[in-house]
Amino acid sequence: MVTKATNAIQHLYPKNTFQSFIPGTNYIAKNTTALRDRVDCWTRGRWVKREQGAALSPLPHFQDPHYGTCDRKFKHQKEGDSEWRPALHYEWEPECPMTEPLDSLQWCQVINGRNMLVVGDLVHYQLHDLFLDSLRDGPAICFGELNCKDHSICSDPTPFARLRYVRNDILSLRRRLDMKKGHPRGDVIEWPFAIGSIIKNYPILVLNRAPVLESDDQFIHGLVETVEFIRKNHPDTLIIYKSTSIGHPHCDEATGPLESPLTDAEQRQLPFGWSELSRRNAMARAIVEGAGGVFIDLAALTDLRPDSHIGGQDCLRYCLPGPLDSWAQILYHVFLALEGQVPV
């Protein structure tokens, strides 16, 4: 099916269309393969436990208090002298070192006043929180997880920019919300994002597609249709696609990272369509990169973290701070690389 996805996108954009540049960036090279390989290298690695007494500095979390569940539990049940819960003692060690510590001012300079639209499923909403934690000095008010209002990010001396989240689980091009005569669906949300009054104001799109019950052909057709619309109507948009993570059943029992990814046999035992995600992510990579976008396999990090989930009935989303701090570090390096500020 990956071959089918590749053929579908190459029908629109022949293989070498975006060989030497990435739309929406200043990155120009003889071939973009080196940059894509470096991004992949940052998402390959392992979780390493800091030695006892090592300085820990998780990303401060100011946003949705729901994601602070783990910290509140830890403080209530605290034993010993550690200031941080055990999950925060692990850091991502990529195969290729990330040399730049996360610098909000530098990140804002690279964003350079461009607004960002974060579109995807409910887990993708956490990426919205992560951007706010990284690019703001304090909390932002967001009413619900469907269609959050614009938030200001970056400030003097860097250019002002805005961030917005829209929940659209399948990145559909629906132009208005289908209320189903007062009984809208709750399992698949398709809040409009591709209408001109919204998308034209956001030169950076950060996308993700949820694991919903559909065929591979439907997945390919839907994602190809979306990127074709973006490239046709907004050709200079930077498209970033985040791979989709699996959940971890019985996450409350987890005590640390996995040493290696789940085997194919283990993945087949996963519920909720999670067993399909490895293949679907590979299909998404072929489509997004074929349309000149940037695919970032952040799922490779969190697939190894059955711990630090919110827990209870939620073994998909993570507490913040937590493993997603490393997502922020990788995203920061990707933005720097796209503007030629780190070697690839």
PDB file of N, CA and C in Angstrom, residues 120-122 146 165 167-172 174 176-180 183-192 208-214:
ATOM      1  N   GLY A 120      -5.637  18.291  13.538  1.00  0.00           N
ATOM      2  CA  GLY A 120      -5.552  16.843  13.698  1.00  0.00           C
ATOM      3  C   GLY A 120      -6.506  16.351  14.757  1.00  0.00           C
ATOM      4  N   ASP A 121      -6.153  15.224  15.358  1.00  0.00           N
ATOM      5  CA  ASP A 121      -7.046  14.585  16.316  1.00  0.00           C
ATOM      6  C   ASP A 121      -6.832  15.134  17.720  1.00  0.00           C
ATOM      7  N   LEU A 122      -7.448  14.476  18.693  1.00  0.00           N
ATOM      8  CA  LEU A 122      -7.406  14.957  20.071  1.00  0.00           C
ATOM      9  C   LEU A 122      -5.993  14.891  20.652  1.00  0.00           C
ATOM     10  N   LEU A 146     -11.897  21.402  20.513  1.00  0.00           N
ATOM     11  CA  LEU A 146     -12.429  21.248  19.164  1.00  0.00           C
ATOM     12  C   LEU A 146     -11.871  22.295  18.205  1.00  0.00           C
ATOM     13  N   TYR A 165      -5.498  25.897  16.967  1.00  0.00           N
ATOM     14  CA  TYR A 165      -5.755  24.462  16.830  1.00  0.00           C
ATOM     15  C   TYR A 165      -7.168  24.242  16.322  1.00  0.00           C
ATOM     16  N   ARG A 167      -9.682  20.821  15.468  1.00  0.00           N
ATOM     17  CA  ARG A 167      -9.782  19.364  15.470  1.00  0.00           C
ATOM     18  C   ARG A 167     -10.488  18.891  14.207  1.00  0.00           C
ATOM     19  N   ASN A 168      -9.746  18.151  13.403  1.00  0.00           N
ATOM     20  CA  ASN A 168     -10.290  17.505  12.217  1.00  0.00           C
ATOM     21  C   ASN A 168      -9.576  16.164  12.106  1.00  0.00           C
ATOM     22  N   ASP A 169     -10.214  15.107  12.587  1.00  0.00           N
ATOM     23  CA  ASP A 169      -9.546  13.816  12.755  1.00  0.00           C
ATOM     24  C   ASP A 169      -8.996  13.242  11.466  1.00  0.00           C
ATOM     25  N   ILE A 170      -9.630  13.536  10.340  1.00  0.00           N
ATOM     26  CA  ILE A 170      -9.204  12.924   9.082  1.00  0.00           C
ATOM     27  C   ILE A 170      -8.744  13.962   8.061  1.00  0.00           C
ATOM     28  N   LEU A 171      -8.523  15.188   8.509  1.00  0.00           N
ATOM     29  CA  LEU A 171      -8.026  16.270   7.647  1.00  0.00           C
ATOM     30  C   LEU A 171      -8.917  16.444   6.413  1.00  0.00           C
ATOM     31  N   SER A 172     -10.217  16.307   6.609  1.00  0.00           N
ATOM     32  CA  SER A 172     -11.148  16.414   5.488  1.00  0.00           C
ATOM     33  C   SER A 172     -11.283  17.866   5.041  1.00  0.00           C
ATOM     34  N   ARG A 174     -14.073  19.288   4.331  1.00  0.00           N
ATOM     35  CA  ARG A 174     -15.436  19.731   4.608  1.00  0.00           C
ATOM     36  C   ARG A 174     -15.435  21.230   4.914  1.00  0.00           C
ATOM     37  N   ARG A 176     -18.152  23.000   6.049  1.00  0.00           N
ATOM     38  CA  ARG A 176     -18.993  23.352   7.192  1.00  0.00           C
ATOM     39  C   ARG A 176     -19.241  22.098   8.015  1.00  0.00           C
ATOM     40  N   LEU A 177     -19.465  22.294   9.290  1.00  0.00           N
ATOM     41  CA  LEU A 177     -19.664  21.178  10.198  1.00  0.00           C
ATOM     42  C   LEU A 177     -21.025  20.543   9.943  1.00  0.00           C
ATOM     43  N   ASP A 178     -21.031  19.236   9.742  1.00  0.00           N
ATOM     44  CA  ASP A 178     -22.274  18.497   9.517  1.00  0.00           C
ATOM     45  C   ASP A 178     -22.888  18.159  10.873  1.00  0.00           C
ATOM     46  N   MET A 179     -23.970  18.823  11.206  1.00  0.00           N
ATOM     47  CA  MET A 179     -24.603  18.641  12.516  1.00  0.00           C
ATOM     48  C   MET A 179     -25.529  17.429  12.559  1.00  0.00           C
ATOM     49  N   LYS A 180     -25.729  16.737  11.437  1.00  0.00           N
ATOM     50  CA  LYS A 180     -26.558  15.529  11.414  1.00  0.00           C
ATOM     51  C   LYS A 180     -27.914  15.758  12.075  1.00  0.00           C
ATOM     52  N   HIS A 183     -27.647  15.845  15.751  1.00  0.00           N
ATOM     53  CA  HIS A 183     -26.980  14.689  16.371  1.00  0.00           C
ATOM     54  C   HIS A 183     -25.650  14.424  15.667  1.00  0.00           C
ATOM     55  N   PRO A 184     -24.690  15.344  15.802  1.00  0.00           N
ATOM     56  CA  PRO A 184     -23.401  15.168  15.114  1.00  0.00           C
ATOM     57  C   PRO A 184     -22.642  13.968  15.670  1.00  0.00           C
ATOM     58  N   ARG A 185     -21.784  13.403  14.836  1.00  0.00           N
ATOM     59  CA  ARG A 185     -20.959  12.273  15.270  1.00  0.00           C
ATOM     60  C   ARG A 185     -19.971  12.719  16.332  1.00  0.00           C
ATOM     61  N   GLY A 186     -19.704  11.819  17.275  1.00  0.00           N
ATOM     62  CA  GLY A 186     -18.720  12.131  18.300  1.00  0.00           C
ATOM     63  C   GLY A 186     -17.440  11.335  18.152  1.00  0.00           C
ATOM     64  N   ASP A 187     -17.478  10.303  17.280  1.00  0.00           N
ATOM     65  CA  ASP A 187     -16.292   9.459  17.141  1.00  0.00           C
ATOM     66  C   ASP A 187     -15.292  10.031  16.149  1.00  0.00           C
ATOM     67  N   VAL A 188     -15.780  10.678  15.089  1.00  0.00           N
ATOM     68  CA  VAL A 188     -14.901  11.309  14.101  1.00  0.00           C
ATOM     69  C   VAL A 188     -15.325  12.763  13.956  1.00  0.00           C
ATOM     70  N   ILE A 189     -14.436  13.672  14.331  1.00  0.00           N
ATOM     71  CA  ILE A 189     -14.716  15.106  14.279  1.00  0.00           C
ATOM     72  C   ILE A 189     -14.069  15.682  13.026  1.00  0.00           C
ATOM     73  N   GLU A 190     -14.842  16.467  12.259  1.00  0.00           N
ATOM     74  CA  GLU A 190     -14.332  17.083  11.026  1.00  0.00           C
ATOM     75  C   GLU A 190     -14.619  18.583  11.057  1.00  0.00           C
ATOM     76  N   TRP A 191     -14.008  19.286  11.995  1.00  0.00           N
ATOM     77  CA  TRP A 191     -14.207  20.728  12.073  1.00  0.00           C
ATOM     78  C   TRP A 191     -13.516  21.389  10.886  1.00  0.00           C
ATOM     79  N   PRO A 192     -14.198  22.258  10.140  1.00  0.00           N
ATOM     80  CA  PRO A 192     -13.603  22.835   8.925  1.00  0.00           C
ATOM     81  C   PRO A 192     -12.332  23.640   9.216  1.00  0.00           C
ATOM     82  N   ASN A 208      -1.910  16.052  11.303  1.00  0.00           N
ATOM     83  CA  ASN A 208      -1.882  14.665  11.762  1.00  0.00           C
ATOM     84  C   ASN A 208      -3.240  14.058  11.446  1.00  0.00           C
ATOM     85  N   ARG A 209      -3.261  12.781  11.131  1.00  0.00           N
ATOM     86  CA  ARG A 209      -4.517  12.100  10.814  1.00  0.00           C
ATOM     87  C   ARG A 209      -4.747  10.989  11.827  1.00  0.00           C
ATOM     88  N   ALA A 210      -5.929  10.947  12.417  1.00  0.00           N
ATOM     89  CA  ALA A 210      -6.239  10.013  13.493  1.00  0.00           C
ATOM     90  C   ALA A 210      -6.404   8.590  12.963  1.00  0.00           C
ATOM     91  N   PRO A 211      -6.210   7.599  13.831  1.00  0.00           N
ATOM     92  CA  PRO A 211      -6.482   6.205  13.448  1.00  0.00           C
ATOM     93  C   PRO A 211      -7.981   5.932  13.499  1.00  0.00           C
ATOM     94  N   VAL A 212      -8.652   6.070  12.398  1.00  0.00           N
ATOM     95  CA  VAL A 212     -10.088   5.807  12.337  1.00  0.00           C
ATOM     96  C   VAL A 212     -10.326   4.562  11.489  1.00  0.00           C
ATOM     97  N   LEU A 213     -11.522   3.993  11.628  1.00  0.00           N
ATOM     98  CA  LEU A 213     -11.865   2.781  10.895  1.00  0.00           C
ATOM     99  C   LEU A 213     -12.155   3.129   9.437  1.00  0.00           C
ATOM    100  N   GLU A 214     -11.226   2.795   8.572  1.00  0.00           N
ATOM    101  CA  GLU A 214     -11.349   3.053   7.140  1.00  0.00           C
ATOM    102  C   GLU A 214     -10.383   2.144   6.414  1.00  0.00           C
TER     103      GLU A 214
END
